[in-house]
Amino acid sequence: MPRLLADVEVCQGYGNCITGAPDVYDIDDDGKVVLLKVEIAEPDRGRVEEAARSCPVNALTVLD
Amino acid sequence: MASSKVVVIVGSSVAGVRCAQALRSEGFPGRVVLVGEESELPYDKPPLSKQFLAGDWDTDRVSLLTAERAVELDVELRLGVAAQRLDVAGRRVYLADGLALDWDAVVLATGAAARPSPWPAISGVHVIRTLSDARALRADLDADAQVVVVGGGFIGAEVAATASALGRKVTVVDPLRTPIGRVVGTSVGEYFTSLHHRHGVRTRFGVGVTSVSGTAGNLIVALSDGAELSAGTVVVGIGARPNDGWLIGSGLLVENGVTCDEYCRSVDAPDVYAIGDLARWFRPGLDQHVRVEHWTNAVETAVVAAHNIAHPDDLRAHAPVEYVWSDQYDWKVQIVGRPAMSTRHELIGSWDGASARGAAVYSDDSGQLRGVVTVNWPKALVVGRRLMSTGETFDEAMAQLGALPSAGTR
């Protein structure tokens, strides 16, 4: 199953990932990304990849 | 679409690159060719006025797509060659090197160019749009000389903040009394003027520029009130215009961008898509054609076009909640919706100086939420985006944002 990584040091709280995949990404009170899941089902991969690529600072990764 | 189909994407900035990537994520099996006028590998533009200009990020950090990654994605890069002409009926795009590419679908993503300086000066006058623009400006900012920024919008403010952080004395000139007010309203816009002043950057707002003359290191900026500012470097940030000239004569409707339907398809040809700054698409909800020059809109339109090419039986409309950010000095500014369409607003939290952490919440006369502007408060922005996407009222937005644990503190 694809695994998710998030780099909270890089995250700037732009929030695009949450618009793209609100079931996977959220934000904490300090404005940093929170992973709601660490693995996703294969059929969700495309949608989550697109959400990850909407990050302006490349803080998000979808691993095989 | 069958695996023998060909998609040609014209434009190698963020919209074009994200579209190529999204075609693969959407399962498009055919050939994907990405054409770019610049010979640089695709790079991202927002850092050019900020981290890249400051010298904090290098070229690798602004990369959008490496050659290796393009190979992995099976995306053919044709960089350093401009598209010259689109033959819609013949399904072919002609390139400046004399070659042509046939396509089953074409994605137009040639973006927008910085509006050039209207004042003839021999050197030292910059715009900032491309990587080479940013490199040239950075070289001149290394000189210990005063900087005049013409244009007090987001780009101008970001460049002023960067130049100021590099130790330059900066003056920002704009004919509007409150330049950012065009986006956030006059009274909220005043806070952005104060932001310049708090960092020692002078403003000459409400005053036009009549001429810029001289050479790098020795420029004179003449203002409409008769004053003259001397500068070593001048940066002109007076907006952008779509790169649509090459499409004149294509038969497509081109009016301040390529006119598209709600699916990002040209109104004249359903296999011709336009995305990013170039697209003037029919915006559901507003029921009018709009063109938006925001990074997030470029990415979203790229995904919509890719989805619609890969899944023509499941067309997706582009009905976004507009979102843009700007990093100026010690403020992270985030804007959702269309505050300019509001008739009133209220402030939450603190808008005071370096410790600012606040939101401005905008309403129209009917009580509908029209937008949220946040400063140093991403959580409120995310909540505001959700509220906008579900069409909440102003009162509901005030209640939810006011209830956030971090409201008013930092």
Tab-separated table of C-alpha atoms in Angstrom:
chain	number	residue	atom	x	y	z
A	1	MET	CA	0.000	0.000	0.000
A	2	PRO	CA	1.294	3.513	-0.764
A	3	ARG	CA	2.788	5.148	2.314
A	4	LEU	CA	2.685	8.847	3.136
A	5	LEU	CA	5.380	11.152	4.428
A	6	ALA	CA	5.092	14.757	5.545
A	7	ASP	CA	7.967	17.072	6.389
A	8	VAL	CA	6.674	19.422	9.087
A	9	GLU	CA	9.898	21.443	8.985
A	10	VAL	CA	9.265	22.310	5.353
A	11	CYS	CA	5.480	22.754	5.714
A	12	GLN	CA	4.400	26.398	5.680
A	13	GLY	CA	0.710	25.832	6.286
A	14	TYR	CA	-0.451	26.711	2.788
A	15	GLY	CA	-3.262	24.190	3.195
A	16	ASN	CA	-3.624	23.089	-0.432
A	17	CYS	CA	-3.231	19.414	0.514
A	18	ILE	CA	-6.268	19.634	2.783
A	19	THR	CA	-8.436	20.976	0.004
A	20	GLY	CA	-7.283	18.135	-2.242
A	21	ALA	CA	-7.518	15.264	0.255
A	22	PRO	CA	-9.241	16.276	3.503
A	23	ASP	CA	-9.489	12.636	4.555
A	24	VAL	CA	-5.703	12.322	4.491
A	25	TYR	CA	-4.270	15.711	5.464
A	26	ASP	CA	-5.135	18.194	8.199
A	27	ILE	CA	-3.446	21.120	9.950
A	28	ASP	CA	-2.649	21.690	13.607
A	29	ASP	CA	-2.958	24.881	15.646
A	30	ASP	CA	0.650	25.770	14.823
A	31	GLY	CA	-0.106	25.668	11.116
A	32	LYS	CA	1.716	22.408	10.403
A	33	VAL	CA	0.437	19.480	8.351
A	34	VAL	CA	-0.995	16.469	10.175
A	35	LEU	CA	-1.254	13.061	8.505
A	36	LEU	CA	-4.603	11.470	9.263
A	37	LYS	CA	-3.352	8.227	7.665
A	38	VAL	CA	0.103	6.835	7.048
A	39	GLU	CA	-1.034	4.390	4.391
A	40	ILE	CA	-3.667	4.714	1.690
A	41	ALA	CA	-5.440	2.211	-0.496
A	42	GLU	CA	-4.104	1.833	-4.033
A	43	PRO	CA	-7.247	3.301	-5.666
A	44	ASP	CA	-6.690	6.534	-3.691
A	45	ARG	CA	-3.151	6.940	-4.962
A	46	GLY	CA	-3.857	9.269	-7.895
A	47	ARG	CA	-6.037	11.604	-5.887
A	48	VAL	CA	-3.580	11.748	-2.981
A	49	GLU	CA	-0.609	12.230	-5.320
A	50	GLU	CA	-2.407	15.197	-6.815
A	51	ALA	CA	-3.070	16.619	-3.353
A	52	ALA	CA	0.590	16.116	-2.430
A	53	ARG	CA	1.703	17.870	-5.608
A	54	SER	CA	-0.481	20.860	-4.736
A	55	CYS	CA	1.951	21.617	-1.898
A	56	PRO	CA	3.892	24.742	-2.898
A	57	VAL	CA	6.967	23.668	-0.920
A	58	ASN	CA	7.026	19.920	-1.686
A	59	ALA	CA	6.539	18.915	1.937
A	60	LEU	CA	4.543	15.802	1.028
A	61	THR	CA	5.564	12.466	-0.455
A	62	VAL	CA	3.639	9.407	-1.574
A	63	LEU	CA	5.900	6.350	-1.432
A	64	ASP	CA	5.407	3.007	-3.161
B	1	MET	CA	-8.132	7.257	-24.028
B	2	ALA	CA	-6.233	4.587	-25.922
B	3	SER	CA	-2.491	4.203	-25.425
B	4	SER	CA	-1.823	5.459	-28.950
B	5	LYS	CA	-3.178	8.915	-28.152
B	6	VAL	CA	-0.870	11.916	-27.936
B	7	VAL	CA	-1.225	14.870	-25.584
B	8	VAL	CA	0.972	17.881	-26.256
B	9	ILE	CA	1.298	20.360	-23.402
B	10	VAL	CA	2.556	23.777	-24.463
B	11	GLY	CA	4.198	25.542	-21.539
B	12	SER	CA	6.646	24.156	-18.998
B	13	SER	CA	5.852	26.169	-15.907
B	14	VAL	CA	3.809	24.875	-13.003
B	15	ALA	CA	0.535	24.400	-14.898
B	16	GLY	CA	2.140	22.438	-17.728
B	17	VAL	CA	4.285	20.288	-15.462
B	18	ARG	CA	1.481	19.504	-13.046
B	19	CYS	CA	-0.761	18.595	-15.981
B	20	ALA	CA	1.821	16.116	-17.293
B	21	GLN	CA	2.146	14.565	-13.840
B	22	ALA	CA	-1.607	14.485	-13.335
B	23	LEU	CA	-2.149	12.752	-16.691
B	24	ARG	CA	-0.097	9.849	-15.339
B	25	SER	CA	-1.822	9.928	-11.942
B	26	GLU	CA	-5.134	9.848	-13.793
B	27	GLY	CA	-3.972	6.772	-15.693
B	28	PHE	CA	-3.498	8.307	-19.134
B	29	PRO	CA	-1.461	5.674	-21.016
B	30	GLY	CA	-0.542	7.553	-24.178
B	31	ARG	CA	2.315	9.782	-25.226
B	32	VAL	CA	2.814	13.052	-23.309
B	33	VAL	CA	5.028	15.790	-24.743
B	34	LEU	CA	5.854	18.918	-22.726
B	35	VAL	CA	7.001	21.886	-24.804
B	36	GLY	CA	8.717	24.865	-23.143
B	37	GLU	CA	10.107	28.063	-24.595
B	38	GLU	CA	12.780	28.400	-21.930
B	39	SER	CA	15.727	26.035	-22.075
B	40	GLU	CA	15.802	25.829	-18.263
B	41	LEU	CA	14.366	22.703	-16.724
B	42	PRO	CA	10.909	23.501	-15.346
B	43	TYR	CA	11.056	25.669	-12.235
B	44	ASP	CA	8.619	27.199	-9.802
B	45	LYS	CA	7.973	30.932	-9.783
B	46	PRO	CA	6.702	31.965	-6.317
B	47	PRO	CA	10.183	31.718	-4.705
B	48	LEU	CA	11.695	33.993	-7.362
B	49	SER	CA	10.583	37.142	-5.532
B	50	LYS	CA	11.284	35.645	-2.116
B	51	GLN	CA	13.630	32.795	-1.108
B	52	PHE	CA	15.453	32.576	-4.458
B	53	LEU	CA	15.914	36.344	-4.716
B	54	ALA	CA	17.132	36.415	-1.120
B	55	GLY	CA	19.730	33.782	-1.948
B	56	ASP	CA	18.311	31.318	0.571
B	57	TRP	CA	17.216	28.810	-2.083
B	58	ASP	CA	19.202	27.662	-5.097
B	59	THR	CA	18.037	26.484	-8.510
B	60	ASP	CA	17.594	22.883	-7.322
B	61	ARG	CA	15.162	24.022	-4.663
B	62	VAL	CA	12.881	25.700	-7.227
B	63	SER	CA	12.907	22.732	-9.603
B	64	LEU	CA	9.502	21.435	-10.665
B	65	LEU	CA	10.652	18.463	-12.711
B	66	THR	CA	14.061	16.912	-13.200
B	67	ALA	CA	15.088	15.167	-16.400
B	68	GLU	CA	15.227	11.880	-14.465
B	69	ARG	CA	11.722	12.304	-13.112
B	70	ALA	CA	10.438	13.136	-16.592
B	71	VAL	CA	11.872	9.834	-17.837
B	72	GLU	CA	10.233	7.971	-14.947
B	73	LEU	CA	6.906	9.563	-15.842
B	74	ASP	CA	7.460	8.866	-19.536
B	75	VAL	CA	7.026	12.552	-20.320
B	76	GLU	CA	8.986	13.846	-23.327
B	77	LEU	CA	10.564	17.231	-22.686
B	78	ARG	CA	10.953	19.613	-25.618
B	79	LEU	CA	12.590	22.582	-23.918
B	80	GLY	CA	14.148	25.687	-25.429
B	81	VAL	CA	11.675	25.833	-28.273
B	82	ALA	CA	8.616	28.054	-28.433
B	83	ALA	CA	5.336	27.056	-29.981
B	84	GLN	CA	4.623	29.343	-32.904
B	85	ARG	CA	1.285	28.349	-34.303
B	86	LEU	CA	-1.616	26.080	-33.481
B	87	ASP	CA	-3.518	24.354	-36.264
B	88	VAL	CA	-6.751	23.321	-34.586
B	89	ALA	CA	-8.380	21.574	-37.531
B	90	GLY	CA	-5.152	19.767	-38.445
B	91	ARG	CA	-4.458	18.902	-34.772
B	92	ARG	CA	-0.890	20.051	-34.976
B	93	VAL	CA	1.322	22.571	-33.211
B	94	TYR	CA	4.210	24.163	-35.075
B	95	LEU	CA	7.389	24.904	-33.160
B	96	ALA	CA	10.007	27.613	-33.625
B	97	ASP	CA	12.647	25.060	-34.668
B	98	GLY	CA	10.613	24.192	-37.745
B	99	LEU	CA	9.276	20.920	-36.400
B	100	ALA	CA	5.649	20.173	-35.663
B	101	LEU	CA	3.856	17.908	-33.224
B	102	ASP	CA	0.569	16.133	-33.909
B	103	TRP	CA	-1.847	15.780	-31.049
B	104	ASP	CA	-5.123	14.194	-30.094
B	105	ALA	CA	-5.489	16.704	-27.270
B	106	VAL	CA	-3.446	19.830	-26.674
B	107	VAL	CA	-3.082	21.713	-23.390
B	108	LEU	CA	-2.236	25.395	-23.704
B	109	ALA	CA	-0.236	26.539	-20.690
B	110	THR	CA	1.937	29.400	-21.908
B	111	GLY	CA	1.113	31.491	-18.870
B	112	ALA	CA	1.536	35.212	-18.578
B	113	ALA	CA	4.475	37.572	-18.953
B	114	ALA	CA	5.426	40.480	-16.761
B	115	ARG	CA	4.050	43.730	-18.107
B	116	PRO	CA	7.221	45.417	-19.312
B	117	SER	CA	8.523	48.710	-18.010
B	118	PRO	CA	7.017	51.471	-20.137
B	119	TRP	CA	9.992	53.723	-19.396
B	120	PRO	CA	13.099	53.573	-21.511
B	121	ALA	CA	16.166	53.211	-19.344
B	122	ILE	CA	19.363	51.663	-20.559
B	123	SER	CA	19.998	49.352	-17.632
B	124	GLY	CA	19.147	48.732	-14.022
B	125	VAL	CA	15.375	48.461	-14.554
B	126	HIS	CA	13.984	45.016	-13.847
B	127	VAL	CA	10.825	42.998	-14.012
B	128	ILE	CA	10.586	39.698	-12.177
B	129	ARG	CA	8.870	36.733	-13.734
B	130	THR	CA	11.472	34.242	-14.921
B	131	LEU	CA	14.524	32.626	-13.378
B	132	SER	CA	16.799	34.789	-15.504
B	133	ASP	CA	14.877	37.894	-14.381
B	134	ALA	CA	15.473	36.879	-10.775
B	135	ARG	CA	19.170	36.203	-11.341
B	136	ALA	CA	19.636	39.594	-13.012
B	137	LEU	CA	17.784	41.429	-10.271
B	138	ARG	CA	19.693	39.585	-7.575
B	139	ALA	CA	22.992	40.638	-9.126
B	140	ASP	CA	21.961	44.293	-9.064
B	141	LEU	CA	20.600	44.023	-5.512
B	142	ASP	CA	24.097	43.061	-4.399
B	143	ALA	CA	25.135	46.643	-5.118
B	144	ASP	CA	24.752	48.895	-2.103
B	145	ALA	CA	22.318	51.301	-3.671
B	146	GLN	CA	18.770	52.473	-3.134
B	147	VAL	CA	15.975	50.447	-4.681
B	148	VAL	CA	12.719	51.850	-6.027
B	149	VAL	CA	9.909	49.364	-6.558
B	150	VAL	CA	7.209	50.541	-8.962
B	151	GLY	CA	3.974	48.761	-8.087
B	152	GLY	CA	2.745	48.035	-4.565
B	153	GLY	CA	0.893	44.799	-5.261
B	154	PHE	CA	1.981	41.376	-4.045
B	155	ILE	CA	5.075	41.040	-6.236
B	156	GLY	CA	6.192	44.570	-5.482
B	157	ALA	CA	5.690	44.089	-1.751
B	158	GLU	CA	7.566	40.788	-1.768
B	159	VAL	CA	10.491	42.248	-3.694
B	160	ALA	CA	10.554	45.245	-1.356
B	161	ALA	CA	10.638	42.920	1.648
B	162	THR	CA	13.445	40.831	0.143
B	163	ALA	CA	15.521	43.844	-0.900
B	164	SER	CA	15.043	45.409	2.515
B	165	ALA	CA	16.183	42.203	4.226
B	166	LEU	CA	19.302	42.310	2.034
B	167	GLY	CA	20.076	45.701	3.546
B	168	ARG	CA	18.909	47.932	0.746
B	169	LYS	CA	16.995	51.161	1.285
B	170	VAL	CA	13.706	50.681	-0.508
B	171	THR	CA	10.867	52.935	-1.641
B	172	VAL	CA	7.656	51.508	-3.093
B	173	VAL	CA	5.639	53.714	-5.466
B	174	ASP	CA	2.077	53.047	-6.592
B	175	PRO	CA	-0.649	55.280	-8.031
B	176	LEU	CA	-3.196	53.735	-5.650
B	177	ARG	CA	-3.375	55.101	-2.121
B	178	THR	CA	-3.697	51.560	-0.742
B	179	PRO	CA	-2.380	49.141	-3.368
B	180	ILE	CA	-3.171	45.889	-1.538
B	181	GLY	CA	-6.610	47.349	-0.822
B	182	ARG	CA	-7.631	46.369	-4.329
B	183	VAL	CA	-7.613	42.770	-3.071
B	184	VAL	CA	-8.402	43.039	0.634
B	185	GLY	CA	-10.290	46.325	0.871
B	186	THR	CA	-8.942	49.739	1.799
B	187	SER	CA	-9.076	49.500	5.565
B	188	VAL	CA	-7.372	46.093	5.770
B	189	GLY	CA	-4.977	47.295	3.086
B	190	GLU	CA	-3.736	49.996	5.448
B	191	TYR	CA	-2.198	47.299	7.633
B	192	PHE	CA	-0.070	46.252	4.676
B	193	THR	CA	1.159	49.803	4.212
B	194	SER	CA	2.123	49.885	7.894
B	195	LEU	CA	3.960	46.598	7.359
B	196	HIS	CA	6.313	48.354	4.916
B	197	HIS	CA	6.878	51.249	7.301
B	198	ARG	CA	7.580	49.011	10.282
B	199	HIS	CA	10.462	47.529	8.288
B	200	GLY	CA	11.878	50.871	7.279
B	201	VAL	CA	10.592	50.727	3.709
B	202	ARG	CA	9.200	54.022	2.493
B	203	THR	CA	6.032	54.253	0.435
B	204	ARG	CA	4.879	56.840	-2.073
B	205	PHE	CA	1.310	55.693	-2.583
B	206	GLY	CA	-1.241	57.701	-4.512
B	207	VAL	CA	1.547	58.982	-6.755
B	208	GLY	CA	2.302	57.863	-10.289
B	209	VAL	CA	5.631	57.423	-12.043
B	210	THR	CA	6.134	59.696	-15.036
B	211	SER	CA	9.582	58.481	-16.095
B	212	VAL	CA	12.534	56.329	-15.212
B	213	SER	CA	15.815	57.407	-16.758
B	214	GLY	CA	19.521	56.755	-16.430
B	215	THR	CA	21.564	53.616	-16.079
B	216	ALA	CA	22.116	50.946	-13.424
B	217	GLY	CA	23.470	52.556	-10.276
B	218	ASN	CA	22.383	56.003	-11.383
B	219	LEU	CA	18.660	56.032	-12.098
B	220	ILE	CA	16.112	58.784	-11.578
B	221	VAL	CA	12.452	57.957	-10.984
B	222	ALA	CA	10.288	61.008	-11.641
B	223	LEU	CA	6.926	61.080	-9.882
B	224	SER	CA	3.665	62.704	-10.896
B	225	ASP	CA	3.850	65.117	-7.939
B	226	GLY	CA	7.134	66.522	-9.247
B	227	ALA	CA	9.388	64.647	-6.842
B	228	GLU	CA	12.375	62.672	-8.059
B	229	LEU	CA	13.772	59.547	-6.436
B	230	SER	CA	17.305	58.414	-7.117
B	231	ALA	CA	17.926	54.710	-7.267
B	232	GLY	CA	20.605	52.220	-8.168
B	233	THR	CA	18.040	49.635	-9.125
B	234	VAL	CA	14.384	49.898	-10.143
B	235	VAL	CA	11.968	46.987	-10.084
B	236	VAL	CA	8.755	47.297	-12.071
B	237	GLY	CA	5.959	45.086	-10.762
B	238	ILE	CA	2.898	46.324	-12.586
B	239	GLY	CA	1.132	43.106	-13.407
B	240	ALA	CA	1.194	40.518	-16.126
B	241	ARG	CA	-0.537	39.793	-19.401
B	242	PRO	CA	-1.331	36.429	-20.897
B	243	ASN	CA	1.027	34.899	-23.454
B	244	ASP	CA	-1.748	34.409	-25.994
B	245	GLY	CA	-0.310	36.263	-28.991
B	246	TRP	CA	0.860	33.041	-30.648
B	247	LEU	CA	-2.761	31.862	-30.752
B	248	ILE	CA	-4.048	34.818	-32.732
B	249	GLY	CA	-5.107	33.340	-36.056
B	250	SER	CA	-5.685	29.866	-34.595
B	251	GLY	CA	-9.426	30.362	-34.839
B	252	LEU	CA	-9.777	29.963	-31.082
B	253	LEU	CA	-11.573	32.690	-29.171
B	254	VAL	CA	-8.735	34.578	-27.489
B	255	GLU	CA	-9.704	37.601	-25.430
B	256	ASN	CA	-7.347	38.315	-22.547
B	257	GLY	CA	-6.535	34.604	-22.449
B	258	VAL	CA	-8.116	31.589	-24.095
B	259	THR	CA	-11.858	31.517	-23.553
B	260	CYS	CA	-12.851	28.147	-22.115
B	261	ASP	CA	-15.898	26.347	-20.816
B	262	GLU	CA	-16.176	25.177	-17.206
B	263	TYR	CA	-14.129	22.079	-18.076
B	264	CYS	CA	-11.083	24.145	-19.143
B	265	ARG	CA	-11.770	23.333	-22.821
B	266	SER	CA	-11.638	25.996	-25.492
B	267	VAL	CA	-15.172	27.056	-26.365
B	268	ASP	CA	-14.242	26.417	-29.992
B	269	ALA	CA	-12.547	23.014	-29.803
B	270	PRO	CA	-13.195	20.389	-27.126
B	271	ASP	CA	-9.772	18.762	-27.531
B	272	VAL	CA	-8.001	22.064	-26.886
B	273	TYR	CA	-7.556	22.844	-23.191
B	274	ALA	CA	-6.183	25.977	-21.564
B	275	ILE	CA	-4.928	26.076	-17.989
B	276	GLY	CA	-3.207	28.381	-15.539
B	277	ASP	CA	-2.738	32.091	-16.188
B	278	LEU	CA	-3.640	31.655	-19.858
B	279	ALA	CA	-7.152	30.301	-19.268
B	280	ARG	CA	-10.232	32.496	-19.057
B	281	TRP	CA	-12.719	29.874	-18.142
B	282	PHE	CA	-16.436	29.902	-17.385
B	283	ARG	CA	-16.440	29.993	-13.608
B	284	PRO	CA	-19.403	28.102	-12.128
B	285	GLY	CA	-20.965	30.066	-9.306
B	286	LEU	CA	-19.949	33.414	-10.743
B	287	ASP	CA	-21.454	32.533	-14.125
B	288	GLN	CA	-18.848	34.516	-15.972
B	289	HIS	CA	-15.494	33.943	-17.603
B	290	VAL	CA	-12.574	34.783	-15.358
B	291	ARG	CA	-8.812	34.572	-15.610
B	292	VAL	CA	-6.860	34.054	-12.398
B	293	GLU	CA	-3.089	34.423	-12.000
B	294	HIS	CA	-2.593	32.321	-8.887
B	295	TRP	CA	-0.269	29.370	-8.366
B	296	THR	CA	-3.011	27.239	-6.833
B	297	ASN	CA	-5.351	27.943	-9.732
B	298	ALA	CA	-2.651	26.829	-12.153
B	299	VAL	CA	-2.271	23.527	-10.298
B	300	GLU	CA	-6.018	22.996	-9.989
B	301	THR	CA	-6.728	23.711	-13.650
B	302	ALA	CA	-3.870	21.367	-14.585
B	303	VAL	CA	-5.510	18.533	-12.676
B	304	VAL	CA	-8.962	19.315	-14.098
B	305	ALA	CA	-7.636	19.272	-17.677
B	306	ALA	CA	-5.683	16.043	-17.088
B	307	HIS	CA	-8.723	14.373	-15.568
B	308	ASN	CA	-10.959	15.466	-18.420
B	309	ILE	CA	-8.486	14.246	-21.042
B	310	ALA	CA	-8.046	10.880	-19.327
B	311	HIS	CA	-11.733	10.459	-18.473
B	312	PRO	CA	-13.809	12.149	-21.182
B	313	ASP	CA	-16.936	10.345	-19.951
B	314	ASP	CA	-16.585	11.872	-16.478
B	315	LEU	CA	-15.965	15.569	-17.121
B	316	ARG	CA	-15.012	17.599	-14.057
B	317	ALA	CA	-15.793	21.334	-13.875
B	318	HIS	CA	-13.291	23.777	-12.432
B	319	ALA	CA	-15.202	25.478	-9.617
B	320	PRO	CA	-12.514	26.515	-7.189
B	321	VAL	CA	-12.456	28.502	-4.015
B	322	GLU	CA	-9.843	31.078	-4.989
B	323	TYR	CA	-6.733	30.999	-2.849
B	324	VAL	CA	-3.494	32.946	-2.921
B	325	TRP	CA	-0.688	33.572	-0.481
B	326	SER	CA	2.017	36.179	-0.113
B	327	ASP	CA	5.008	36.235	2.214
B	328	GLN	CA	5.989	39.796	3.112
B	329	TYR	CA	8.534	40.579	5.820
B	330	ASP	CA	7.384	38.737	8.973
B	331	TRP	CA	3.844	38.232	7.690
B	332	LYS	CA	2.523	35.092	6.067
B	333	VAL	CA	-0.559	36.355	4.273
B	334	GLN	CA	-3.225	33.965	2.966
B	335	ILE	CA	-6.360	34.974	1.095
B	336	VAL	CA	-9.318	32.785	0.284
B	337	GLY	CA	-12.371	33.736	-1.744
B	338	ARG	CA	-12.960	37.146	-3.230
B	339	PRO	CA	-12.795	39.777	-0.496
B	340	ALA	CA	-13.127	42.504	-3.124
B	341	MET	CA	-16.723	41.344	-3.729
B	342	SER	CA	-17.655	42.010	-0.092
B	343	THR	CA	-19.379	44.984	1.438
B	344	ARG	CA	-18.153	44.675	5.011
B	345	HIS	CA	-15.642	42.831	7.134
B	346	GLU	CA	-14.651	42.191	10.727
B	347	LEU	CA	-11.269	41.468	12.243
B	348	ILE	CA	-10.392	38.602	14.576
B	349	GLY	CA	-7.191	38.238	16.562
B	350	SER	CA	-4.268	40.617	16.334
B	351	TRP	CA	-3.162	42.610	13.299
B	352	ASP	CA	-0.468	44.338	15.274
B	353	GLY	CA	3.127	44.293	14.133
B	354	ALA	CA	5.458	41.314	14.316
B	355	SER	CA	3.170	39.430	16.699
B	356	ALA	CA	0.189	39.679	14.344
B	357	ARG	CA	-1.974	36.579	14.154
B	358	GLY	CA	-5.345	37.514	12.810
B	359	ALA	CA	-8.087	37.086	10.296
B	360	ALA	CA	-10.314	39.459	8.359
B	361	VAL	CA	-13.692	37.947	7.556
B	362	TYR	CA	-15.671	39.397	4.639
B	363	SER	CA	-19.407	39.427	4.004
B	364	ASP	CA	-21.736	40.690	1.319
B	365	ASP	CA	-25.046	42.418	2.007
B	366	SER	CA	-26.896	39.105	2.135
B	367	GLY	CA	-24.703	37.820	4.972
B	368	GLN	CA	-22.882	35.364	2.735
B	369	LEU	CA	-19.210	34.724	3.504
B	370	ARG	CA	-17.158	36.209	0.657
B	371	GLY	CA	-13.614	35.695	1.786
B	372	VAL	CA	-11.099	35.382	4.589
B	373	VAL	CA	-7.682	36.997	4.834
B	374	THR	CA	-5.310	35.635	7.453
B	375	VAL	CA	-1.957	36.827	8.763
B	376	ASN	CA	0.376	34.286	10.399
B	377	TRP	CA	-2.553	31.986	11.057
B	378	PRO	CA	-2.705	29.026	8.633
B	379	LYS	CA	-5.194	27.129	10.767
B	380	ALA	CA	-7.751	29.911	10.360
B	381	LEU	CA	-7.071	29.969	6.648
B	382	VAL	CA	-7.793	26.254	6.331
B	383	VAL	CA	-11.016	26.659	8.285
B	384	GLY	CA	-11.905	29.659	6.126
B	385	ARG	CA	-11.339	27.649	2.964
B	386	ARG	CA	-13.664	24.930	4.219
B	387	LEU	CA	-16.293	27.518	5.120
B	388	MET	CA	-16.041	29.079	1.668
B	389	SER	CA	-16.282	25.728	-0.102
B	390	THR	CA	-19.453	24.791	1.755
B	391	GLY	CA	-21.019	28.230	1.214
B	392	GLU	CA	-21.389	29.244	4.852
B	393	THR	CA	-22.653	32.542	6.179
B	394	PHE	CA	-20.532	35.311	7.616
B	395	ASP	CA	-22.002	34.708	11.093
B	396	GLU	CA	-21.106	31.019	10.974
B	397	ALA	CA	-17.596	31.896	9.858
B	398	MET	CA	-17.151	34.384	12.688
B	399	ALA	CA	-18.369	31.783	15.183
B	400	GLN	CA	-16.059	29.026	13.954
B	401	LEU	CA	-12.988	31.197	13.501
B	402	GLY	CA	-13.550	32.952	16.818
B	403	ALA	CA	-13.746	29.569	18.555
B	404	LEU	CA	-10.322	28.423	17.327
B	405	PRO	CA	-8.030	27.814	20.279
B	406	SER	CA	-5.400	30.119	18.900
B	407	ALA	CA	-7.718	33.057	18.167
B	408	GLY	CA	-6.059	36.233	19.308
B	409	THR	CA	-2.899	34.717	20.738
B	410	ARG	CA	0.480	33.805	19.413
